Every structure is written in C-alpha cells, then in structure tokens.
XYZ file of C-alpha atoms in Angstrom:
455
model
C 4.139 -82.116 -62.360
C 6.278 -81.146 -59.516
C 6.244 -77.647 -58.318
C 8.429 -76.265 -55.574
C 7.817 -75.524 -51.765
C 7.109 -72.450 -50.206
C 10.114 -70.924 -49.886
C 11.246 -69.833 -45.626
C 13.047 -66.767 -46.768
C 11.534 -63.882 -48.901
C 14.866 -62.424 -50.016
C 15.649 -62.557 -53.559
C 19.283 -63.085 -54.700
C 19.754 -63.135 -58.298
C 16.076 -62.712 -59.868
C 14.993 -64.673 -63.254
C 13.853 -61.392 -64.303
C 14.421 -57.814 -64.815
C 12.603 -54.659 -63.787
C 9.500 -53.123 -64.909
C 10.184 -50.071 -66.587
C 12.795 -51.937 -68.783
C 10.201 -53.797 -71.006
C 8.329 -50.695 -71.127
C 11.322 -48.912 -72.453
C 12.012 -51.836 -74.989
C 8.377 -51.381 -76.326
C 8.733 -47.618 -76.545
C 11.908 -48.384 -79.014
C 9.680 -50.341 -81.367
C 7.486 -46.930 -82.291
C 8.170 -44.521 -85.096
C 9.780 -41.312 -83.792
C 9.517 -41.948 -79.946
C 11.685 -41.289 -77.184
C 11.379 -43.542 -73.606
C 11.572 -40.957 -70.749
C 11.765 -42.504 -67.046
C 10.285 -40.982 -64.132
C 12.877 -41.311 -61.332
C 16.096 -41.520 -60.370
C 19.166 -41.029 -63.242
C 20.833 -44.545 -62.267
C 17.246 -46.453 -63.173
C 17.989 -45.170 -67.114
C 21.179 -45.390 -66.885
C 21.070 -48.827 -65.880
C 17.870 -49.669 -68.491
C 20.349 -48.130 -71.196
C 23.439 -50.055 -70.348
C 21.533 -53.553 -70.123
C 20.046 -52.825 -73.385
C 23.180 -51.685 -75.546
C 24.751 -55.104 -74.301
C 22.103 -57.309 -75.680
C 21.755 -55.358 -78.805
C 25.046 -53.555 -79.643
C 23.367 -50.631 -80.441
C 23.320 -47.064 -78.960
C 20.314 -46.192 -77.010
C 18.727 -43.220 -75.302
C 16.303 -43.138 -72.520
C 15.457 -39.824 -70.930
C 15.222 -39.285 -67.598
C 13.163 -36.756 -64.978
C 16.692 -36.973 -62.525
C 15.273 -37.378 -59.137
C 17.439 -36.064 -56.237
C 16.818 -36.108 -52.620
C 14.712 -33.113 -52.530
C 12.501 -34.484 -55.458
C 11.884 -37.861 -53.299
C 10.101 -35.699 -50.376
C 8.657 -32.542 -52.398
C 7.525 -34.482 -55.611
C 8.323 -35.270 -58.826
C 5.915 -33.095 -61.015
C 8.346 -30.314 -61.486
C 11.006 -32.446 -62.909
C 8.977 -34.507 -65.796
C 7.723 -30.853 -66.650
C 11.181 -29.625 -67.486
C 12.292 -33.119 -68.884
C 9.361 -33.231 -71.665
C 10.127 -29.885 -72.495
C 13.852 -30.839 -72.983
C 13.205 -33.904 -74.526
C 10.591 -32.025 -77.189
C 13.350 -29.604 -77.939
C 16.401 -32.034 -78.113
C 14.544 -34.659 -80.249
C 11.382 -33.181 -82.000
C 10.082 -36.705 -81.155
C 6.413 -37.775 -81.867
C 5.684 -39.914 -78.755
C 7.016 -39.821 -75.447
C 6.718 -42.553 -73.279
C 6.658 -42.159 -69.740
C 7.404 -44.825 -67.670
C 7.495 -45.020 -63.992
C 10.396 -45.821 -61.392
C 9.690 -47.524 -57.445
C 10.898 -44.026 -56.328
C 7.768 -42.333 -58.331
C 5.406 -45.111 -57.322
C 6.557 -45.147 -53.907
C 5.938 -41.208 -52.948
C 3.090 -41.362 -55.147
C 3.780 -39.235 -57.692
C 0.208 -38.499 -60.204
C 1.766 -38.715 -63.220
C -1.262 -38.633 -65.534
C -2.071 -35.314 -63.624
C 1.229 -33.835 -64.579
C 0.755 -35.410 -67.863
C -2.370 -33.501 -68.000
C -1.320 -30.065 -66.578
C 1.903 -30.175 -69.472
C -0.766 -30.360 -72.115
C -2.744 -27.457 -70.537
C 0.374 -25.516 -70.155
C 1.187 -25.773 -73.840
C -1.943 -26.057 -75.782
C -1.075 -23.733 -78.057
C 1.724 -25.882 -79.037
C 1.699 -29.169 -81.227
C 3.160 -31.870 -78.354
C 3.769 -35.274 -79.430
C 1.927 -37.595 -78.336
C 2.312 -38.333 -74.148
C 1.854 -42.248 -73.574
C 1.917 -42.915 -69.633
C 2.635 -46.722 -68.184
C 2.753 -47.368 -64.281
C 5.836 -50.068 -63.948
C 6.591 -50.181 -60.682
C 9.424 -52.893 -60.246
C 8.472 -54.066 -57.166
C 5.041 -55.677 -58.482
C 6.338 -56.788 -61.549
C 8.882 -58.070 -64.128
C 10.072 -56.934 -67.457
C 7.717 -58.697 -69.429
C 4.570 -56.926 -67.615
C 6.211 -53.797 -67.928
C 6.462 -54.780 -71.986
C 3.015 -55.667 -72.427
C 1.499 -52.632 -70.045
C 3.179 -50.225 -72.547
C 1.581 -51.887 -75.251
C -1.465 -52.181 -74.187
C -0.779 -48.156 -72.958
C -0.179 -46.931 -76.426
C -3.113 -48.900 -78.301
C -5.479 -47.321 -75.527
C -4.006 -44.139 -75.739
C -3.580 -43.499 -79.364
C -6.476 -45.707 -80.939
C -9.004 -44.689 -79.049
C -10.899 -43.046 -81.837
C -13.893 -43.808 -83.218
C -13.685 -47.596 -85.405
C -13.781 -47.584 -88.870
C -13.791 -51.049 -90.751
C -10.204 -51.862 -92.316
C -8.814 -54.768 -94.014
C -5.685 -54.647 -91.926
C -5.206 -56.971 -88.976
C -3.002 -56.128 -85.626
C -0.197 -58.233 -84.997
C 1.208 -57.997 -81.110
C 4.342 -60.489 -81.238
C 5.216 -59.912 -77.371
C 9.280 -59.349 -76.548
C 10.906 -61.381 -79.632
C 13.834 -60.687 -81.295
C 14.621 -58.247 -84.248
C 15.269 -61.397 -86.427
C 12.107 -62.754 -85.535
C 9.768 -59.454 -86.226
C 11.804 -59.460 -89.449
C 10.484 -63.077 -89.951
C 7.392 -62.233 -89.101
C 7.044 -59.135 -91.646
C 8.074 -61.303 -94.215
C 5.394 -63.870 -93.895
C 2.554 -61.437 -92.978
C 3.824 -59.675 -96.488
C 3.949 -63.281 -98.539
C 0.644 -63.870 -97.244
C -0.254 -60.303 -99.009
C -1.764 -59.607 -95.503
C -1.472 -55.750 -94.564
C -0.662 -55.331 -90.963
C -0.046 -53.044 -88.121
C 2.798 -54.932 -85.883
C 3.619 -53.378 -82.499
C 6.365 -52.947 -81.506
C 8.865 -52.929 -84.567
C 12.265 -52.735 -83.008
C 13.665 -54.736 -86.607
C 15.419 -51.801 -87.645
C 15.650 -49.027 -84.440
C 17.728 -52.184 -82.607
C 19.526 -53.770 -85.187
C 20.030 -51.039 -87.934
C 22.609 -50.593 -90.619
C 25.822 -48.951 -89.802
C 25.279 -45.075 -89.686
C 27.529 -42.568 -90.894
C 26.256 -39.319 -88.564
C 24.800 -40.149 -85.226
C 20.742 -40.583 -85.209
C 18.960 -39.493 -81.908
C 16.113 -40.899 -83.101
C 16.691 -44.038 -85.330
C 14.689 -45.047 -88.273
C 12.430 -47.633 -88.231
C 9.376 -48.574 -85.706
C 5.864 -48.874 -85.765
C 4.091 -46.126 -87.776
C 2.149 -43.578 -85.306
C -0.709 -43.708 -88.087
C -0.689 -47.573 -87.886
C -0.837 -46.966 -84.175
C -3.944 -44.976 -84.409
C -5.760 -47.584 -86.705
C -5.781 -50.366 -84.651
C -9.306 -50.221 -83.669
C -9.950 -50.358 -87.493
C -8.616 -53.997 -88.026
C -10.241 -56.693 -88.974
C -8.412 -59.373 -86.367
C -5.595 -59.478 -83.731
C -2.565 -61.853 -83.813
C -1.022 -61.835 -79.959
C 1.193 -63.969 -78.935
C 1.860 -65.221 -75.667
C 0.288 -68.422 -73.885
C -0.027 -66.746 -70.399
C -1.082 -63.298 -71.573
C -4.132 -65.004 -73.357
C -5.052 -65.840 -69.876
C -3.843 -62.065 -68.055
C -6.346 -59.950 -66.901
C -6.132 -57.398 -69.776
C -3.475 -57.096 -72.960
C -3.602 -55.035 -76.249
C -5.797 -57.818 -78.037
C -8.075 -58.203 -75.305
C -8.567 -54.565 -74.871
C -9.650 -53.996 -78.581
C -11.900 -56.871 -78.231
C -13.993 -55.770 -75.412
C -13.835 -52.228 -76.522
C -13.829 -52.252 -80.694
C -15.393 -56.258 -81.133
C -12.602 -56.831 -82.817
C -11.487 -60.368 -83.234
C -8.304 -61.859 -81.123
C -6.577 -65.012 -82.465
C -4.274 -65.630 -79.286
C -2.233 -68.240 -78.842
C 1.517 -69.502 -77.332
C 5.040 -67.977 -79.451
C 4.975 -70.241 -82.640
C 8.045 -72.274 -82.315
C 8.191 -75.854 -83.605
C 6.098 -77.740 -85.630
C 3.419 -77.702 -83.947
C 2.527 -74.068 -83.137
C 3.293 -73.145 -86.439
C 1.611 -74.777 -87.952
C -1.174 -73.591 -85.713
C -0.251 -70.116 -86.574
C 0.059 -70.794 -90.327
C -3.900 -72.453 -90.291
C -4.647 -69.032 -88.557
C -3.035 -67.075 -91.159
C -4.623 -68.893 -94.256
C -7.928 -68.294 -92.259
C -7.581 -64.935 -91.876
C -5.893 -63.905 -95.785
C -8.210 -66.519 -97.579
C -4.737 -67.858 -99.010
C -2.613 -71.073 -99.197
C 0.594 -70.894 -96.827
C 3.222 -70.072 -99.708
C 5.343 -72.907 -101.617
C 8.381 -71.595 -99.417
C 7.441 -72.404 -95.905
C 6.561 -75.600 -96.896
C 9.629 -75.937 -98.105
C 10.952 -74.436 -94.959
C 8.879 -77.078 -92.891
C 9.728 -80.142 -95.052
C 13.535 -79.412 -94.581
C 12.997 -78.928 -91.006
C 10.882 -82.453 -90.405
C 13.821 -84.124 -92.584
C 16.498 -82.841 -89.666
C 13.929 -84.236 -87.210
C 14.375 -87.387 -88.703
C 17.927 -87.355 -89.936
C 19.398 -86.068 -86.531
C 16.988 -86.926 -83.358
C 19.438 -89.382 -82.250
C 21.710 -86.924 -81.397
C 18.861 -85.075 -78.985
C 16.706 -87.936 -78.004
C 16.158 -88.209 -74.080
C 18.529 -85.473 -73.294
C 18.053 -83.803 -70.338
C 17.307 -80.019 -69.979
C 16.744 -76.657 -68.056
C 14.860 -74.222 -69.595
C 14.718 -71.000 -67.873
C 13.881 -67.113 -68.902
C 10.324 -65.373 -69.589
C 7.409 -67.491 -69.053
C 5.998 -67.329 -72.921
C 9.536 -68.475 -74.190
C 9.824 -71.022 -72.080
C 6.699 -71.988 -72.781
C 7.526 -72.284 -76.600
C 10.648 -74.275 -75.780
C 8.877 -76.714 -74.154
C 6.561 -77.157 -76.932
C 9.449 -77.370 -79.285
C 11.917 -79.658 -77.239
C 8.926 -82.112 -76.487
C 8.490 -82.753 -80.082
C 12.183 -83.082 -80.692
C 12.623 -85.917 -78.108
C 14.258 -83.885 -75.466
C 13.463 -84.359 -71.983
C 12.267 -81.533 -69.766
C 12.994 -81.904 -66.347
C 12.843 -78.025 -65.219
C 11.180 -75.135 -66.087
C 11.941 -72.127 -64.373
C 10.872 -68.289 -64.915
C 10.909 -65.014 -62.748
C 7.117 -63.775 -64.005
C 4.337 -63.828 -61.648
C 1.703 -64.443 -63.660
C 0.496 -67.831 -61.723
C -0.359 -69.097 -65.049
C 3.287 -71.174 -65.931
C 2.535 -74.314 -64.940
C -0.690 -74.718 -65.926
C -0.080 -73.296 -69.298
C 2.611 -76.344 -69.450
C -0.395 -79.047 -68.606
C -1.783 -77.715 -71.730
C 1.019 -78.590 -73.987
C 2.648 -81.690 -72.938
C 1.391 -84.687 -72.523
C 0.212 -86.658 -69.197
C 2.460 -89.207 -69.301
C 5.659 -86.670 -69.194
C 4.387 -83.711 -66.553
C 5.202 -85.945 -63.741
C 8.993 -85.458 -64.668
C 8.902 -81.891 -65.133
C 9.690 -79.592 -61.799
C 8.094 -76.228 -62.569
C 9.235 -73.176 -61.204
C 7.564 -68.940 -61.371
C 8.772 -66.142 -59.793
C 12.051 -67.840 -59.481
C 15.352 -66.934 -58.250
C 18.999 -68.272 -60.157
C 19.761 -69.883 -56.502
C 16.823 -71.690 -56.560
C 17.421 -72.436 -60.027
C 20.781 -73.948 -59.761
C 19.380 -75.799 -56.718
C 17.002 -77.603 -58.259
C 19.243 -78.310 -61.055
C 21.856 -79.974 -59.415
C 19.877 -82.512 -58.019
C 18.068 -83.477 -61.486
C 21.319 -83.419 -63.157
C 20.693 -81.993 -66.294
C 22.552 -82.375 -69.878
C 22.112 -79.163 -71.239
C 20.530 -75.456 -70.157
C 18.718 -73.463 -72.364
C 18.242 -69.270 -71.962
C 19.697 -66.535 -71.302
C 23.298 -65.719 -70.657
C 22.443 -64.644 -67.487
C 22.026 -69.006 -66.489
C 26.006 -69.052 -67.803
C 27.484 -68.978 -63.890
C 25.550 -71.477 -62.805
C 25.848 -73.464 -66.124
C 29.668 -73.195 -65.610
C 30.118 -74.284 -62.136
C 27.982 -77.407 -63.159
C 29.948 -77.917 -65.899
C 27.083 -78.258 -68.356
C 26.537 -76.500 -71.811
C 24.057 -73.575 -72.501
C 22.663 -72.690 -75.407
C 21.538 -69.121 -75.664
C 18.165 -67.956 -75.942
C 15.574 -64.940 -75.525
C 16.797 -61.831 -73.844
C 19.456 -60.923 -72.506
C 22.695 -62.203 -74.258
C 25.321 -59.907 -73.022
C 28.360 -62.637 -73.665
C 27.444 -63.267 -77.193
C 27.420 -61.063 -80.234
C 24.343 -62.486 -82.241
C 21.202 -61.727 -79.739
C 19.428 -59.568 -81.813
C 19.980 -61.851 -84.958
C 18.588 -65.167 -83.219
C 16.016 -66.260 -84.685
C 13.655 -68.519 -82.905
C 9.947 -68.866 -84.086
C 8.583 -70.068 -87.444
C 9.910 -73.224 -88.727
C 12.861 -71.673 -89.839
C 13.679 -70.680 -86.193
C 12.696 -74.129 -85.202
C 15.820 -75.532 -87.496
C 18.348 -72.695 -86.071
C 17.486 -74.281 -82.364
C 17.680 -77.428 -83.532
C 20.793 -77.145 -84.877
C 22.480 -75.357 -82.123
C 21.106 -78.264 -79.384
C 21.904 -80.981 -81.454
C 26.016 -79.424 -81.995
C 25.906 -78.468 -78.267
C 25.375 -82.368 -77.128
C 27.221 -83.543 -79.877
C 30.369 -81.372 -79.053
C 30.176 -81.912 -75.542
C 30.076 -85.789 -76.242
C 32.781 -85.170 -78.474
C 34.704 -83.424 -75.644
C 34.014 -86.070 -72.737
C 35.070 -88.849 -75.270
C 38.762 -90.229 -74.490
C 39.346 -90.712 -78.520
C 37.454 -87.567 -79.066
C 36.231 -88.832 -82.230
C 35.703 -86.417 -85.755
C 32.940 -88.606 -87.843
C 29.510 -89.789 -86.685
C-alpha cells in the first residue's frame, strides 16, 4: 500500500474536510426539541447554516453568541449569557447545544464555567438541558466535531444511575436521512426497541410545512437520551472510531459495562451481513424473509451486471468511515481501487484499509489522510482513474479530468437527492451499484463513435 510523502509546504488549499463545529451542529439537529448555539463569531453560523441548507434543502437555524472585536479581547462569557437566554425565550427548546468556534478556543474562553454560572443564575427556573462540546477547527474535522457531540450528550444526559433495559443504543455516525430511515426500519422488523442518536430522518428531510417550525419535529427523544446507560448493547458504527481514543459506545462501556458491537458502516455484502449476524444475536430472531430477498436480488445484479464494473478504476475520497465502506463494497464488486483519500486525522485510514482488502490488491492502492483536493487531483492524474466517487465537492477536479463522479456522503450541494441517498444495507448496496455501473456504461456509451443503445 502506497502512502504519500511528507508534504514541503504546510498550507492547505482546498481541505477534504469541513470544520469542527459543523458536525457538532449536524448532531445537535438529530435531538428532540434542541437548538445548536455557536460560541463565536456570526459568520461561523452563518456559514454552518448555509452549507447545511444546500446539502439538505431544508431551513435551518443555528444560534449564535455574535462575537465582535471587543468580545475577542474582554471575553466571551457575557455574550453566551444573553444568547441562552434569547434562545430559551425565542424557542422554548429542551437542549441547547453549545459548540465552540477557533475565536472561543483561541482566547480561551471557559465555557463550562459560564455554562455553570447560567444555571446558578437561574435556578429557580426550569432550563433545558445545556450540552457543551469543545470543536475547535483547527485540531479537527467535521466528523470529530460529530462524534464529540455525541459522545457530549450521552455523558451529559445519561449519566444517571443504570437500570437494566431491554433496549439497545444504536450510534450510526454521519449517514444520511435515508439511511437512519433504513435503519429504523430494520431495528423495528427485528422487533428490537432502540435508542438511535442522532435522528435527523425527519428534522432534515421533513414533509412540506404549511406555517414555519423553529423547531422541527422529529429527533432523538430526550428520555431515550437519558436511558442509554440502561441498554442492554451498543451498535456504533465507524471502522476508525472503534479504534479512537473515546466515542459514545466506548464511553458507556467503561462507565455502565455495557456491551459495544462496533464495527465499519455496513455497505455491501459483506458488512451486512456482518451487521445482520449481529442483529439476530442480539434480538434472538431470524433476519426477516425481506432482506433476504433484498440480498438475493442484489447478488443476482452482481452477477448479471459485473461486466460492466469489473477492473474499473476509481477515486474514492470524503470521510474516512465512508470511504472505508466503499472500499469494502467496490472490492467485492470487481472495481479497482487505486486511491483513497480523506481530510480526517485520525491516523487510523490506512490501516483500517489493510484490514479489509486483501494482500494481493493493497500494493495498488495509494492511501491518502488529512488530505487536501490539490493533492487529491495530483495523485489522480497520474493513476488515471475511470471514475470518482464522493462528494460534490471532487466535481472541479473530476471535470477538468474529464472523468465521471458519482455522488456520495456529505456534502451534495449540485444535486437535489443528498438527503434521500441511500447507501448502507443491501438495499443501499444495489442503489450504488446501479449508479456505478450506468456511470461507466454511459460514459462508454459517450466515448463510442456509433454511440451504441443495446448491450
């Protein structure tokens, strides 16, 4: 496995990842009733809020404690006072989630002390609950920020003492609404009762409204919330958070005993199968007549169509757990990796990759964290690739190759179906397939001179 040099510059151009507080924010929108508040500067939320509405065409609000000048030198305290207050009496929300800005890390700003002084200040009033996460951007990506808010709100609000439940705690990481609305349905066939956190299913991809919602319906229950240390088990996904330093399932290990079944996004075969054995485990139940339906269909494409995939060349690029995934799922389809690229930190990409492909195909594969589009595109040009697969925000340098991209993960700003893709399970397994497989086929069908209409 090839992995690239140190790079001679430390500059970053055009990062394969977003900032911090964003993922936090994204997690705060999965809860019942809350309300994201950013500590810092107006343009951070305003920024967080614009990226967001893109990928999900939905409107979103994330409060803000409007630093100015003055507030840089004198402090920030002041201001996240007066912006719970506001935020308590313009939303009646029941969890706030505080997440902080560079500006608020970098002047040093105590934010569980404020936290602590607003609750002394008003303890004669019911306050919702106050859920603080440190994101600094600087020392980390979107996806940490996700996860730290998680992990934030399960220590924060399910801290109680245990009681033994038949539930289990599903933490799916930063998947799509169609997926969480996937998952919900198999967790319910498998007459499984479940806390899943976040739920953004229905507060980022909602029906139509008729009178504007500040707060939309949907989310994770704050009950469920505070009964996670009375579950049975933990579902987490995500390959290199089983091996991070501390997550939600890890944390209610260590603290409650309470079982963690960890393991990489289920997409393909493979890993859902994997996922599936876990399940029947865990419920005491057969995997229902459906997904084996589901599966059977999907092994019949494999076989009907791999000729149009086989030894295909590809870039996958985006958050290190879906890329991870992808690479499970394109080995098993035939498709050859020769890049995988990500903007996360965690140290833990290419080694996580070792574990899922096989010897004899790592030596092709360049492998690429905390990486840069540049870079990316780089790299790519000299391994000539077939297709790209991520984001939308690979589409430049896609273009100016003059390759294909199919879309996946987050975010898909020049598209209209992000928050419907689907892309774990075996049923999100057949939606990939399907859009690879018409991908090289039309761009085949485009560099033919007879451009031909039957196969």
């Amino acid at each position: 496995m090839i992995t690239p040099k140190n790079k001679d510059y430390a500059a970053t151009q055009n990062a394969c990842n977003l900032c911090t507080p964003l993922g936090a924010a994204l997690a705060f929108k999965g809860v019942e009733g809350a309300i994201p508040l950013l500590h810092g500067s107006q343009g951070c939320s305003t920024y967080i809020r614009r990226y967001l509405i893109s990928h999900f065409k939905e409107p979103i609000d994330i409060a803000c404690s409007n630093f100015a000048e003055e507030t840089a030198v004198f402090g920030g305290g002041a201001n996240l006072k007066t912006a719970l207050e506001n935020i308590r009496h313009q939303y009646a929300p029941r969890l706030i989630g505080v997440a902080t800005t560079c500006l608020s890390e970098t002047i040093g700003d105590d934010v569980p002390m404020f936290i602590k002084q607003y609750r002394e200040m008003n303890m004669t009033s019911a306050l919702p609950h106050l859920v603080h996460v440190s994101t600094p951007s600087y020392q980390g990506t979107h996806m940490e920020g996700f996860h730290a808010a998680i992990l934030s709100m399960v220590e924060t609000m399910a801290s109680g003492e245990a009681v033994a439940g038949g539930h289990v705690n599903l933490f799916p990481g930063m998947l799509s609404p169609a997926d969480l609305r996937y998952l919900k349905e198999i967790f319910t066939d498998f007459e499984l009762p479940f806390m899943m956190l976040p739920d953004y299913s229905k507060t980022l991809d909602g029906a139509l409204w008729t009178e504007y919602e500040r707060i939309p319906k949907g989310g994770t229950p704050i009950e469920a919330i505070e009964k996670a240390n009375n579950a049975r088990a933990s579902f987490e996904f995500g390959a290199t958070l089983a091996k991070a330093k501390a997550s939600a399932a890890q944390w209610l290990t260590e603290r409650f005993d309470i079982p963690a079944f960890r393991m990489g996004l289920p997409m393909g075969v493979h890993q859902t199968d994997r996922f599936f054995k876990m399940l029947e485990k865990i419920s005491g139940r057969p995997t229902p007549e459906k997904y084996l339906e589901e599966r059977g269909r999907l092994i019949d494409c494999y076989a009907d169509s791999h000729k149009h995939v086989m030894a295909a060349k590809a870039v996958v690029y985006g958050e290190e757990d879906l890329v991870l995934g992808m690479a499970t799922f394109l080995d098993e389809i035939g498709v050859t990796l020769i890049l995988c690229a990500s903007g996360g930190r965690s140290g833990h990409l290419g080694a996580c990759l070792s574990e899922i492909i096989a010897e004899d195909k790592r030596g092709a594969i360049q492998v690429m964290d905390n990486a840069d589009y540049v870079d990316i595109e780089s790299a790519a040009r000299q391994l000539e690739p077939d297709i790209f697969i991520g984001s939308s925000k690979g589409y430049a340098m896609a273009r100016r190759m003059g390759r294909s991209i199919v879309r996946a993960g987050f975010p898909i700003h020049d598209r209209i179906d992000g928050a419907r893709m689907l892309h774990i399970g075996y049923r999100g397994a057949q939606q990939l397939f399907d859009r690879i497989a018409n991908t090289l086929i039309a761009d085949r069908q485009a560099d033919s001179t007879v451009g031909y209409a039957y196969m």
